[in-house]
Coordinates of C-alpha atoms and ligand atoms in Angstrom, one line a residue:
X1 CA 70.6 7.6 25.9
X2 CA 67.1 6.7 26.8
X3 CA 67.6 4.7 30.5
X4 CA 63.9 3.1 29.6
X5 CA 65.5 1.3 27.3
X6 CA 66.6 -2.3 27.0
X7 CA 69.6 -3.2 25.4
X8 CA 69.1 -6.6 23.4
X9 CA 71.4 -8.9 21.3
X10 CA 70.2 -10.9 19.1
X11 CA 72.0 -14.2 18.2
X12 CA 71.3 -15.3 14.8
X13 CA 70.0 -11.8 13.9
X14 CA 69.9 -12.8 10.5
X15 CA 67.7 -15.7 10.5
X16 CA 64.0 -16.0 10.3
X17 CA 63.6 -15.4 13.8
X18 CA 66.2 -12.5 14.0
X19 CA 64.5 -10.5 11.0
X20 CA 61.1 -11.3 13.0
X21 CA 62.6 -9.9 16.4
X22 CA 64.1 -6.7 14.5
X23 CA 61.1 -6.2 13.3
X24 CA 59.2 -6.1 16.3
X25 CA 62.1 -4.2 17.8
X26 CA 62.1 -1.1 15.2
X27 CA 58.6 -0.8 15.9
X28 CA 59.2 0.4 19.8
X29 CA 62.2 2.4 19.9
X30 CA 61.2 3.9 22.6
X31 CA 61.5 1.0 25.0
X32 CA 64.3 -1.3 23.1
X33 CA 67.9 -1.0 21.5
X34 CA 70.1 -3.1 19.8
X35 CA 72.9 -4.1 21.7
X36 CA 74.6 -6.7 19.1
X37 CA 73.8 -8.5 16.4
X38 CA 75.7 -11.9 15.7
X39 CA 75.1 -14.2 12.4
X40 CA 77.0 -16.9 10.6
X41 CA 78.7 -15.8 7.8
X42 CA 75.8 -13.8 5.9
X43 CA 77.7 -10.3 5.5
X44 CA 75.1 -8.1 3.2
X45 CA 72.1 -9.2 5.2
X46 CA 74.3 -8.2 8.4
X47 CA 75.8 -5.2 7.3
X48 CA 72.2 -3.7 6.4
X49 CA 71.0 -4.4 9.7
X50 CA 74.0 -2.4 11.2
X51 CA 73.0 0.1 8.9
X52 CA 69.3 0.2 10.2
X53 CA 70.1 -0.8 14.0
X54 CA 73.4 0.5 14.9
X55 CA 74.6 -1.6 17.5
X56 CA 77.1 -1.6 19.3
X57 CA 79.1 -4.7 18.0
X58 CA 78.4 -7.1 15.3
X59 CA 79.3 -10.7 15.3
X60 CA 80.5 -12.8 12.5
X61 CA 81.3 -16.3 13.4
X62 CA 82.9 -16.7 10.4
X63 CA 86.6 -14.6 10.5
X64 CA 86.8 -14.0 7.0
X65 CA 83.3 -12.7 6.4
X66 CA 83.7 -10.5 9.7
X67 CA 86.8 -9.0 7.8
X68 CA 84.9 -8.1 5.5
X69 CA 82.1 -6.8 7.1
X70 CA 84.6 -4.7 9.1
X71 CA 85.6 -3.3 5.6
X72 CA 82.0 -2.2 5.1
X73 CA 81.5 -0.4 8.3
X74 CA 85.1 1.3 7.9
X75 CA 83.1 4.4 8.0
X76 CA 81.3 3.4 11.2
X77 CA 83.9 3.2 13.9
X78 CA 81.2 3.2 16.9
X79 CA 79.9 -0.7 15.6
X80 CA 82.5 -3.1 16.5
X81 CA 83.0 -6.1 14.4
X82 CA 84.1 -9.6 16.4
X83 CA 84.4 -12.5 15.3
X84 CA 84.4 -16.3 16.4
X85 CA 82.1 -18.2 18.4
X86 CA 83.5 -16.9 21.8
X87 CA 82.5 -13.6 20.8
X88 CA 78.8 -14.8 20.6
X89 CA 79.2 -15.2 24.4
X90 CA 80.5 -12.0 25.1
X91 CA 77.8 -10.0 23.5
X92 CA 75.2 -11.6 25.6
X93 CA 77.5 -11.5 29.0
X94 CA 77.8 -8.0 28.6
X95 CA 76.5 -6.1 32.0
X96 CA 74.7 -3.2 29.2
X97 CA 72.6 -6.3 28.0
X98 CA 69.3 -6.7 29.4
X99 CA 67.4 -9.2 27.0
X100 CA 69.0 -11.9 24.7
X101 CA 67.1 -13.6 21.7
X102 CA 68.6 -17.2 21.3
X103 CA 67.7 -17.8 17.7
X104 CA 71.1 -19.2 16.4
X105 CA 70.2 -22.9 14.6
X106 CA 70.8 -25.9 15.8
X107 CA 73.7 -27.2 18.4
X108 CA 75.7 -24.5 16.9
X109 CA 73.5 -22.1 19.8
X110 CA 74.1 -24.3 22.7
X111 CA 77.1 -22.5 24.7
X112 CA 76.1 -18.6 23.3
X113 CA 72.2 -19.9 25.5
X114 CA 73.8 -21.5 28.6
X115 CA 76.0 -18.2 28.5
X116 CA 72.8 -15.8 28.7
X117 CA 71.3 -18.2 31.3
X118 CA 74.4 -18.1 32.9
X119 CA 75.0 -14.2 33.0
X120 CA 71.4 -13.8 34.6
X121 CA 69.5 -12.4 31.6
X122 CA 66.0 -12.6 29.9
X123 CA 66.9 -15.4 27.6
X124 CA 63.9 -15.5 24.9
X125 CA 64.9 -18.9 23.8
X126 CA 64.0 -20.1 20.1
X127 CA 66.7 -21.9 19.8
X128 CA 65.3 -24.7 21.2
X129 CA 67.9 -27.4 20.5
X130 CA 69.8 -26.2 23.2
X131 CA 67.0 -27.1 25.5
X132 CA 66.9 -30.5 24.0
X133 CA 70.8 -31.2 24.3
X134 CA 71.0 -30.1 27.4
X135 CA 67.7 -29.2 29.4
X136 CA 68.9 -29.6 32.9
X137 CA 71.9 -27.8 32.5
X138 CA 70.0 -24.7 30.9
X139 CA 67.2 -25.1 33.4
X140 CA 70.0 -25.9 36.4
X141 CA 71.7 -22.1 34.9
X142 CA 68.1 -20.1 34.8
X143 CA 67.4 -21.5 38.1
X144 CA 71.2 -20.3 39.7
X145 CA 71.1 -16.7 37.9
X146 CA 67.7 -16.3 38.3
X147 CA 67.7 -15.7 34.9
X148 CA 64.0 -14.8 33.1
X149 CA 63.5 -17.6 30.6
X150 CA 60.6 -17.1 28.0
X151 CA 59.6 -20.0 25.5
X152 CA 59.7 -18.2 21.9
X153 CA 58.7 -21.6 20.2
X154 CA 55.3 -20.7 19.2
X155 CA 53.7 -23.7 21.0
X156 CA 55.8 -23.4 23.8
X157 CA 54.6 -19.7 24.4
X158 CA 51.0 -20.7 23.8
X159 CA 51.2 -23.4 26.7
X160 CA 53.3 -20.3 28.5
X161 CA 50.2 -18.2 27.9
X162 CA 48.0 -20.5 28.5
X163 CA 49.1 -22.0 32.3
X164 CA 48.0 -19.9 35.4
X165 CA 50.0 -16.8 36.0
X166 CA 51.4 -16.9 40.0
X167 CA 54.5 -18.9 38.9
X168 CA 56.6 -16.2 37.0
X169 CA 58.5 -17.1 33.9
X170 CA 58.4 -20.3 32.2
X171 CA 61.0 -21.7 34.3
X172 CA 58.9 -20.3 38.2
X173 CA 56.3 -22.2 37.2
X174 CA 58.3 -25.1 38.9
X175 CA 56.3 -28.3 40.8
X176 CA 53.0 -26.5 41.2
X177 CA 51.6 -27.3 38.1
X178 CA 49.6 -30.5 39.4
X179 CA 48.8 -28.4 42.7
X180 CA 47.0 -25.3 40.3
X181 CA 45.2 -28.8 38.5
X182 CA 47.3 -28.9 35.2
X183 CA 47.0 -32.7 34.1
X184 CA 48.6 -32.1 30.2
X185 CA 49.5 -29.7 27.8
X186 CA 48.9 -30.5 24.4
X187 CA 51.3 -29.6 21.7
X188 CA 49.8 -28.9 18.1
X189 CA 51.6 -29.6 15.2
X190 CA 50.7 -28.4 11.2
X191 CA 51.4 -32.1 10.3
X192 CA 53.5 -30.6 7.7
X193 CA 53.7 -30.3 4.1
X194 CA 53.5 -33.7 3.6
X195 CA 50.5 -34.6 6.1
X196 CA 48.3 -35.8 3.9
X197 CA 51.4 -38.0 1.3
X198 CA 51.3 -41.5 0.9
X199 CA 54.5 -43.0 3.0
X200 CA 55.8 -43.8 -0.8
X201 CA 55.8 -40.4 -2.3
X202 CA 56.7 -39.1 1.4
X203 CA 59.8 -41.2 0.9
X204 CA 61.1 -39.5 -2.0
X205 CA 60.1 -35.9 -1.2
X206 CA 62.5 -33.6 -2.7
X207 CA 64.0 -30.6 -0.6
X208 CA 62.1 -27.6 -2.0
X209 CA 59.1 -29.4 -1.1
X210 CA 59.7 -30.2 2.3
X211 CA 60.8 -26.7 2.3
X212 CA 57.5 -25.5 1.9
X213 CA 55.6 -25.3 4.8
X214 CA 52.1 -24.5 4.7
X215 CA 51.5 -22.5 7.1
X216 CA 55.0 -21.2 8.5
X217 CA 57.9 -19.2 7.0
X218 CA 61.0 -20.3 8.5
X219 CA 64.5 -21.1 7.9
X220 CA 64.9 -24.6 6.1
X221 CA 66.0 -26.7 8.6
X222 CA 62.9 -26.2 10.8
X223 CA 61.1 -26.6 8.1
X224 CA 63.1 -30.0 7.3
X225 CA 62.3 -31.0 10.9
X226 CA 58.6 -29.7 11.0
X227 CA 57.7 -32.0 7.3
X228 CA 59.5 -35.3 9.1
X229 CA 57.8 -33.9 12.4
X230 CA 61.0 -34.6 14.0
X231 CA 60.7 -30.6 15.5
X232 CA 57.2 -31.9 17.1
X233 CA 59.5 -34.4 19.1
X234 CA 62.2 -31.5 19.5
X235 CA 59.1 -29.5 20.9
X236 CA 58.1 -32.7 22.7
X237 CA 61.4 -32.8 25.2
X238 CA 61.6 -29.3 24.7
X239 CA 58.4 -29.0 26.9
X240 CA 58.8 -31.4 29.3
X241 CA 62.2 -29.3 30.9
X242 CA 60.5 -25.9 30.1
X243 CA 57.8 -26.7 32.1
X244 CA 59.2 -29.0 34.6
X245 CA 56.5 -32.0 33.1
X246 CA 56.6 -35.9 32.5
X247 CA 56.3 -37.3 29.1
X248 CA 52.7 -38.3 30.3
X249 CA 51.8 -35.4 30.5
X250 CA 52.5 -34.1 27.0
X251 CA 50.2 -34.9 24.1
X252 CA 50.8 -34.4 20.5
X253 CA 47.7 -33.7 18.1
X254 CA 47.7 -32.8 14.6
X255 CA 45.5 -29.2 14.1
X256 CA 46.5 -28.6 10.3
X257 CA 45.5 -24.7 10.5
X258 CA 48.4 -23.7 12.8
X259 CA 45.5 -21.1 14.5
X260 CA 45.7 -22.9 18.4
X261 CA 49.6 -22.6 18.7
X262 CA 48.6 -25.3 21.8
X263 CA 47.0 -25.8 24.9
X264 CA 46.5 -26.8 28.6
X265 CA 43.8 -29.2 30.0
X266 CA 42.9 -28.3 33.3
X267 CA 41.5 -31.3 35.8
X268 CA 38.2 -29.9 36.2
X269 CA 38.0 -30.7 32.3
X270 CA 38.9 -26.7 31.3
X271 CA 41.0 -26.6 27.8
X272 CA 42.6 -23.9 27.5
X273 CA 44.3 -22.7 23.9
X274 CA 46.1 -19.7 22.7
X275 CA 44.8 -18.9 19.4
X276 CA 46.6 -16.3 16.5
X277 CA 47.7 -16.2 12.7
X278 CA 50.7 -18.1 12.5
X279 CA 53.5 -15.1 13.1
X280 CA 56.2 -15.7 14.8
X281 CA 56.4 -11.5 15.6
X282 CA 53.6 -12.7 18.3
X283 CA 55.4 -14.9 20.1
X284 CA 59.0 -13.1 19.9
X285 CA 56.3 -9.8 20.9
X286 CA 54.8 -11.6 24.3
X287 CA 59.1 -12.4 24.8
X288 CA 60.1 -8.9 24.9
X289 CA 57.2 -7.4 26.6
X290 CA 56.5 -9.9 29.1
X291 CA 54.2 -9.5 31.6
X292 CA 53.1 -6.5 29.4
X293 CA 51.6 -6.7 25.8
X294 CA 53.3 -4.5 22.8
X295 CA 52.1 -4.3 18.9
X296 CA 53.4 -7.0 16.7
X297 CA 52.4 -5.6 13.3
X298 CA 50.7 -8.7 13.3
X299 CA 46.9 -8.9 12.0
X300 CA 43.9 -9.6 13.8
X301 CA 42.6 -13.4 13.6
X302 CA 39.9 -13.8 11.4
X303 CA 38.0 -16.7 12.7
X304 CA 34.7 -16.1 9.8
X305 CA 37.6 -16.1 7.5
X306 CA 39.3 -19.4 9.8
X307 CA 35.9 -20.9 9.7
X308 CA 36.7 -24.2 11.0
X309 CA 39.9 -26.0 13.2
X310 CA 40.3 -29.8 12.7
X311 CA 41.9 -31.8 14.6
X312 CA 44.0 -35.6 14.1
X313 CA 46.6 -37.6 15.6
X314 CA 49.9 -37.7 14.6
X315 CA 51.0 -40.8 12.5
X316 CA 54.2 -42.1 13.5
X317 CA 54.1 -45.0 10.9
X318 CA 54.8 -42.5 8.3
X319 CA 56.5 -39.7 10.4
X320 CA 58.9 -42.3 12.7
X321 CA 61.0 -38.9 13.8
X322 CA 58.6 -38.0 16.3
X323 CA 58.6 -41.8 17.9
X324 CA 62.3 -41.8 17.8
X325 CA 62.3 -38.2 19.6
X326 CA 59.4 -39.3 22.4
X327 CA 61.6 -43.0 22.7
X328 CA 64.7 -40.3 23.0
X329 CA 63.2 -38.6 25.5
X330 CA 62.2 -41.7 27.7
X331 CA 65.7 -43.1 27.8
X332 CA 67.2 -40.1 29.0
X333 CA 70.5 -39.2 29.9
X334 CA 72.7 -38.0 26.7
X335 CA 70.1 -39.9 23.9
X336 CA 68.1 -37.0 22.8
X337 CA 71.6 -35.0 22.4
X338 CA 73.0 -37.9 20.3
X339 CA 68.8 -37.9 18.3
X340 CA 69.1 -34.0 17.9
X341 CA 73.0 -34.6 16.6
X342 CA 71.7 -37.3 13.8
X343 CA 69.2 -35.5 12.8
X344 CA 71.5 -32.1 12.0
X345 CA 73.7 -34.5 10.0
X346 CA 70.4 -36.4 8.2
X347 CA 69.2 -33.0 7.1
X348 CA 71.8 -31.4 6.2
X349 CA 72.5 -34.3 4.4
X350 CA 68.8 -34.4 2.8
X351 CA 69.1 -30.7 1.8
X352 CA 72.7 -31.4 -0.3
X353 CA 70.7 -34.2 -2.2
X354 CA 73.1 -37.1 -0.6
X355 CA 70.1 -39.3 1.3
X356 CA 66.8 -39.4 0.7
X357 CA 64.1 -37.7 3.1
X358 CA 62.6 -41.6 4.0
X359 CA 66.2 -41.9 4.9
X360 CA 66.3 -39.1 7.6
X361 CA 64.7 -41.6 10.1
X362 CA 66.8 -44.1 9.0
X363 CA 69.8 -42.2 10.1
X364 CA 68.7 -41.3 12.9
X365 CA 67.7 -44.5 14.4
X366 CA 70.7 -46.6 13.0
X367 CA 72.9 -43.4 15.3
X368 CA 70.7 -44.2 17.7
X369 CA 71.5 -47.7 18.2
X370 CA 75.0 -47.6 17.6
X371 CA 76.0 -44.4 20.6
X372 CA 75.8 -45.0 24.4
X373 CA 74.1 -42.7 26.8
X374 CA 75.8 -41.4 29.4
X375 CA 74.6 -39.4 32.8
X376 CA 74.8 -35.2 30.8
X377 CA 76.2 -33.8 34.2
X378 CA 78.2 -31.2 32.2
X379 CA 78.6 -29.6 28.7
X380 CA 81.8 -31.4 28.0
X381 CA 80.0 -34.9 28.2
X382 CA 77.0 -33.4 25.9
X383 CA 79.1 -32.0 23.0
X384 CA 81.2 -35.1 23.3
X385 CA 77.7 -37.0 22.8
X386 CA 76.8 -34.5 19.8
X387 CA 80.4 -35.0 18.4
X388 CA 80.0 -38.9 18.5
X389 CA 76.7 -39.0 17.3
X390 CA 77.8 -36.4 13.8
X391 CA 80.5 -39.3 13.5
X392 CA 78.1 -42.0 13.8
X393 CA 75.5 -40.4 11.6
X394 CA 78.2 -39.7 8.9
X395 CA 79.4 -43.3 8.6
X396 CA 75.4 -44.7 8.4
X397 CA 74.8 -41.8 5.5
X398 CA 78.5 -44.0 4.1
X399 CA 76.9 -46.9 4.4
X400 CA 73.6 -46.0 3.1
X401 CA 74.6 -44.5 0.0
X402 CA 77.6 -47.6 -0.4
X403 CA 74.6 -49.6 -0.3
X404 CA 72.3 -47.7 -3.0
X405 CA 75.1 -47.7 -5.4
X406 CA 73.4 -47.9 -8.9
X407 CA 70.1 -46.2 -7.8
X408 CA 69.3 -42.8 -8.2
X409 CA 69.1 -41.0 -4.8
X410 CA 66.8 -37.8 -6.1
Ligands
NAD501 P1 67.5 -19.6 10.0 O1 68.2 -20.7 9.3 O2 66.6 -18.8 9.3 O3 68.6 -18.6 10.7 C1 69.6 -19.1 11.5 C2 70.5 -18.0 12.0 O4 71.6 -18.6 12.8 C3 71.2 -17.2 11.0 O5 71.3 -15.8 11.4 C4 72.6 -17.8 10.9 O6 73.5 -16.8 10.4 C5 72.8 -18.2 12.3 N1 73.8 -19.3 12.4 C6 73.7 -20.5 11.7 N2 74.8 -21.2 12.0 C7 75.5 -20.5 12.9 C8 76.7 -20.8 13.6 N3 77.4 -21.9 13.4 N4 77.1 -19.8 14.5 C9 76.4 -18.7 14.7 N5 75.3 -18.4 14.0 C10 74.8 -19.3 13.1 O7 66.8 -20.3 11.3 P2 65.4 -19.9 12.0 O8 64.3 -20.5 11.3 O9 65.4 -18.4 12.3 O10 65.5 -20.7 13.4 C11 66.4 -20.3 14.4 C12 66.1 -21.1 15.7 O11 64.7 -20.8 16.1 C13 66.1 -22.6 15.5 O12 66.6 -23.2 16.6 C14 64.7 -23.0 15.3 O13 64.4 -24.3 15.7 C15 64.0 -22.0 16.2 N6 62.6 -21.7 15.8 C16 62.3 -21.1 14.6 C17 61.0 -20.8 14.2 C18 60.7 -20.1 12.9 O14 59.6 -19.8 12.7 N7 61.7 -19.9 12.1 C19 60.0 -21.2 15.1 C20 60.3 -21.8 16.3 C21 61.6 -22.0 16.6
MG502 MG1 57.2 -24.6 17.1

């Protein structure tokens, strides 16, 4: 075997982001190989990737859909099929694995990331929940480990891209940022589908249109997140520990293209943005590679074609998520666990047609009034915050739909 080569797993291999990273992967054999490959339960789409990639294990969280996956690869004794979510740690512990991509969804990702931060390795982190449950235990990890963390989230690499180089990975670039005259980054958000909506037909948007992102194809609870603009306000606390900021010093603004992934303003009045078509195979690219460049398979921008970039503010009269993630943020301790917790429960909910998408704020704010924060010193006390806020979420969603009796809810 090729010693040039890095060995990487990929958690949630068969997501939007893990069918992005393989693809970027198969087109560089030469420098990377797949370790393991971990989903939820999603056999087919797993068992052709073993087929193409070969790994060395394969993860199903699910037991009886790693059964049968193990059925399928009877013929392939050199892939190993585990199963259960302590296997998802394994595969990234493992002393062969150089690089791990965090792209498991949701709170479901949390202990598989601290694990790779843990073990020392180049996390490339998309799941970026895991960041908002529990930012300074994930950035306490990197820091012990001396893990390499790289921001995946295309904004989050933008900014990456975008600050001055001598501080290392995302993580190095520590306290110096007002030193090397950084006064803000500025996160840009699509606005989502539903930007330009009245809040009354916003209120009743059905899940396939939510679904439908304008400028993004991604797996349907981001894209939940990104038409409430709740995953601006993930993004929001997601940047503040990634880059060791205040919340003063992160501004949202609406740039409905998706061509300036974001950007940082300088002191001496210097903006700088990093500019693309909207492909996640750039980001997950400038992950891998890191401090070098690699192909994509991405096209070139074409700004003639572009032709013009506007620019808004976000309007959190009609989008309340990303008030109720920045007021999440500002109270600290365990609240933006117990806001990221709701909000799994809201849109799940949303997506099974049981509450209405005006009612995903709802949901979350009602949790948010009923759970107490507590200091998040270790991951016991944050899942225990997660766990209370899924119970608390579930009764409101009780209550809501005890109290609509009669109407219609879709
Ligand atoms: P997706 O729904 O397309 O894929 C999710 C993956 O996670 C699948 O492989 C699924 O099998 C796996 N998974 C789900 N539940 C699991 C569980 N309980 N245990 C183990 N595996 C489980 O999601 P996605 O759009 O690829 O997003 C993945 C992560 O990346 C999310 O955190 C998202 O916020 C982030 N992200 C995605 C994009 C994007 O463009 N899709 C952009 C930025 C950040
Ligand atoms: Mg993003």
């Amino acid at each position: 075997m090729d010693t040039l080569q890095q060995a990487v797993s990929v958690l949630g291999s068969t997501g939007s982001i893990g069918q992005s990273t393989l693809d970027v992967i198969a087109r560089h054999p030469d420098r990377y190989r797949v370790h393991a490959l971990a989903a939820h339960r999603s056999v087919d789409a797993l068992l052709s990737q073993c087929r193409q990639f070969r790994p060395r294990f394969a993860v199903m969280v699910d037991q009886q859909a790693a059964e049968e996956l193990a059925g399928h690869l009877a013929d392939s004794p050199e892939i190993e099929v585990l199963h259960g979510e302590a296997a998802l740690s394994e595969i990234v512990t493992d002393d062969e694995v150089d690089v791990v991509m965090a792209a498991i969804v949701g709170a479901a990702g949390l202990r598989s990331t601290l694990a790779a931060a843990e073990a020392g390795k180049r996390l490339l982190l998309a799941n970026k929940e895991s960041l908002v449950m529990s930012g300074q235990l994930l950035m306490n990890a990197v820091h012990a480990s001396g893990a390499t963390l790289l921001p995946i989230d295309s904004e989050h690499n933008a900014i990456f891209q975008c600050l001055p180089v001598a501080g290392g990975d995302a993580s190095g670039h520590g306290d110096s940022k007002a030193k090397v005259g950084v006064s803000k980054v500025l996160l840009t958000a699509s606005g989502g589908p539903f930007r330009t909506w009245t809040a009354r037909d916003i209120e009743n948007a059905r899940p396939d249109q939510a679904c439908a992102h304008p400028n993004w194809s991604m797996g349907r609870k981001i894209s939940v997140d990104s038409a409430t603009l709740m995953n601006k306000g993930l993004e929001f606390a997601e940047a503040c520990w990634l880059f060791d900021l205040p919340a003063s010093a992160v501004d949202v603004v609406v740039h409905p293209q998706s061509i300036i992934h974001s950007m940082v303003q300088y002191c001496d009045g210097s903006v700088l943005a990093q500019m693309g078509n909207p492909d996640m195979r750039t980001p997950i690219a400038y992950g891998l590679a890191w401090p070098e460049r690699i192909d994509a398979g991405v096209a070139h921008l074409d700004l003639v074609a572009v032709s013009r970039l506007d620019f808004e503010a976000p309007d959190e009269g009609r989008f309340p998520c990303l008030r109720l993630a920045r007021e999440s943020v500002a109270a600290g301790g365990t609240t933006m666990a117990s806001c990221n917790a709701a909000n799994e429960v809201a849109v799940e909910a949303f997506l099974a047609e049981n509450i209405r998408f005006g009612d995903i704020p709802r949901v979350v704010e009602s949790t948010l009034e009923r759970v107490t924060a507590v200091e998040p010193h270790t991951l016991g006390v944050v899942e225990a915050a997660d766990r209370e806020a899924r119970m608390v979420a579930a009764e409101v969603i009780g209550e809501f739909n005890r109290t609509n009796k009669g109407q219609a809810l879709v």
